C-alpha cells in the first residue's frame, strides 16, 4: 500500500501524539517548543526511510531511520551518540514502538518485535 506523506504523518500522529507525555488533557502539545519534536521536525525523512525499505525484518526499518534520519539530526554527534536519545527526550526514539505500529499498518506487515533494536 502506497501512502502519501500526509497520510503517513497522520497515521503516525494518531498513534503517537495521543500517547505523548507532553500533551495536555485536551490533547494539545504542552511542550515549550512543539515545533522541535524531532519525530515530526524530520518526518519527511522518517517517511522516506519507511517507504524506501521493503523488508520483513523490523531491524531494517530501524536501521533505515537511524541512517537516514538520525544521521542528519543536529542532536546526533559524529560518533552516532545522541544527547536527546541518551536522556530519553527524542520523540522518534521514545515512541519507536508506535512508529513500528504505524509501519506495520502502512505496509500490512507484522514484525517479530524480539528483533527490535532501539
Tab-separated table of C-alpha atoms in Angstrom:
chain	number	residue	atom	x	y	z
A	1	UNK	CA	0.000	0.000	0.000
A	2	UNK	CA	1.480	3.328	-1.041
A	3	UNK	CA	0.635	6.139	1.340
A	4	UNK	CA	1.243	9.810	0.722
A	5	UNK	CA	3.471	11.743	3.079
A	6	UNK	CA	0.429	13.451	4.616
A	7	UNK	CA	-1.370	10.119	5.113
A	8	UNK	CA	1.652	8.528	6.741
A	9	UNK	CA	2.177	11.545	9.010
A	10	UNK	CA	-1.498	11.494	10.033
A	11	UNK	CA	-1.230	7.782	10.807
A	12	UNK	CA	1.852	8.308	12.970
A	13	UNK	CA	0.358	11.375	14.691
A	14	UNK	CA	-2.766	9.377	15.608
A	15	UNK	CA	-0.602	6.715	17.205
A	16	UNK	CA	1.894	8.948	18.959
A	17	UNK	CA	0.503	12.367	19.808
A	18	UNK	CA	-2.379	10.950	21.818
A	19	UNK	CA	0.032	8.963	23.964
A	20	UNK	CA	2.743	11.598	24.214
A	21	UNK	CA	3.579	12.592	27.762
A	22	UNK	CA	3.858	16.289	26.875
A	23	UNK	CA	0.182	16.606	25.898
A	24	UNK	CA	-2.470	18.377	27.907
A	25	UNK	CA	-5.663	16.626	28.938
A	26	UNK	CA	-7.327	18.356	25.988
A	27	UNK	CA	-4.756	16.809	23.623
A	28	UNK	CA	-2.781	19.935	22.765
A	29	UNK	CA	1.003	19.793	22.747
A	30	UNK	CA	2.270	21.146	26.061
A	31	UNK	CA	5.907	21.282	25.022
A	32	UNK	CA	7.554	24.657	25.348
A	33	UNK	CA	8.810	24.141	21.777
A	34	UNK	CA	6.376	21.775	19.986
A	35	UNK	CA	7.959	22.546	16.642
A	36	UNK	CA	11.161	20.917	17.943
A	37	UNK	CA	9.618	17.451	18.195
A	38	UNK	CA	12.332	15.564	16.325
A	39	UNK	CA	9.908	12.972	15.021
A	40	UNK	CA	7.787	15.499	13.176
A	41	UNK	CA	10.541	18.044	12.562
A	42	UNK	CA	12.255	15.360	10.466
A	43	UNK	CA	9.117	13.497	9.427
A	44	UNK	CA	9.681	13.680	5.657
A	45	UNK	CA	12.951	11.808	6.221
A	46	UNK	CA	11.219	9.336	8.557
A	47	UNK	CA	8.574	8.664	5.909
A	48	UNK	CA	11.181	8.351	3.167
A	49	UNK	CA	13.142	5.827	5.235
A	50	UNK	CA	9.988	3.812	5.919
A	51	UNK	CA	8.677	3.881	2.373
A	52	UNK	CA	12.069	3.121	0.792
A	53	UNK	CA	12.518	-0.020	2.899
A	54	UNK	CA	10.935	-3.307	1.846
A	55	UNK	CA	11.703	-5.990	4.378
A	56	UNK	CA	10.105	-8.424	6.783
A	57	UNK	CA	12.767	-7.537	9.363
A	58	UNK	CA	11.868	-4.534	11.517
A	59	UNK	CA	15.567	-4.044	12.162
A	60	UNK	CA	15.925	-2.953	8.539
A	61	UNK	CA	13.360	-0.186	9.114
A	62	UNK	CA	15.021	0.923	12.345
A	63	UNK	CA	18.396	0.876	10.582
A	64	UNK	CA	16.982	2.997	7.758
A	65	UNK	CA	15.641	5.513	10.280
A	66	UNK	CA	18.989	5.657	12.110
A	67	UNK	CA	20.906	6.024	8.832
A	68	UNK	CA	18.607	8.471	7.053
A	69	UNK	CA	17.076	10.458	9.908
A	70	UNK	CA	19.260	10.308	12.994
A	71	UNK	CA	22.398	10.797	10.899
A	72	UNK	CA	21.211	14.245	9.750
A	73	UNK	CA	19.687	15.322	13.057
A	74	UNK	CA	21.648	18.147	14.645
A	75	UNK	CA	21.394	16.385	18.024
A	76	UNK	CA	23.401	13.326	16.926
A	77	UNK	CA	27.160	13.501	17.443
A	78	UNK	CA	29.650	12.370	14.816
A	79	UNK	CA	30.206	9.119	16.727
A	80	UNK	CA	26.476	8.290	16.430
A	81	UNK	CA	25.632	9.073	20.027
A	82	UNK	CA	22.736	11.373	20.759
A	83	UNK	CA	22.191	13.519	23.831
A	84	UNK	CA	18.405	13.510	23.347
A	85	UNK	CA	18.240	9.721	22.919
A	86	UNK	CA	20.507	9.324	25.943
A	87	UNK	CA	18.188	11.486	28.039
A	88	UNK	CA	15.029	9.813	26.668
A	89	UNK	CA	13.937	13.126	25.141
A	90	UNK	CA	13.887	12.181	21.448
A	91	UNK	CA	10.281	11.646	20.340
A	92	UNK	CA	11.356	9.410	17.458
A	93	UNK	CA	13.361	7.165	19.755
A	94	UNK	CA	10.937	7.307	22.678
A	95	UNK	CA	7.963	6.410	20.504
A	96	UNK	CA	9.761	3.941	18.266
A	97	UNK	CA	7.261	1.232	19.203
A	98	UNK	CA	4.370	3.381	17.973
A	99	UNK	CA	6.336	4.210	14.827
A	100	UNK	CA	6.772	0.446	14.346
A	101	UNK	CA	2.993	0.050	14.749
A	102	UNK	CA	2.476	2.678	12.064
A	103	UNK	CA	4.989	0.927	9.808
A	104	UNK	CA	3.070	-2.306	10.260
A	105	UNK	CA	-0.211	-0.618	9.438
A	106	UNK	CA	1.248	1.217	6.430
A	107	UNK	CA	2.990	-1.847	4.983
A	108	UNK	CA	0.489	-4.523	6.001
A	109	UNK	CA	3.330	-6.445	7.632
A	110	UNK	CA	3.624	-7.861	11.112
A	111	UNK	CA	7.082	-7.851	12.636
A	112	UNK	CA	8.667	-10.031	15.287
A	113	UNK	CA	9.455	-7.457	17.966
A	114	UNK	CA	12.158	-9.611	19.549
A	115	UNK	CA	14.463	-8.279	16.821
A	116	UNK	CA	13.568	-4.653	17.500
A	117	UNK	CA	16.706	-2.683	18.181
A	118	UNK	CA	16.396	0.784	19.623
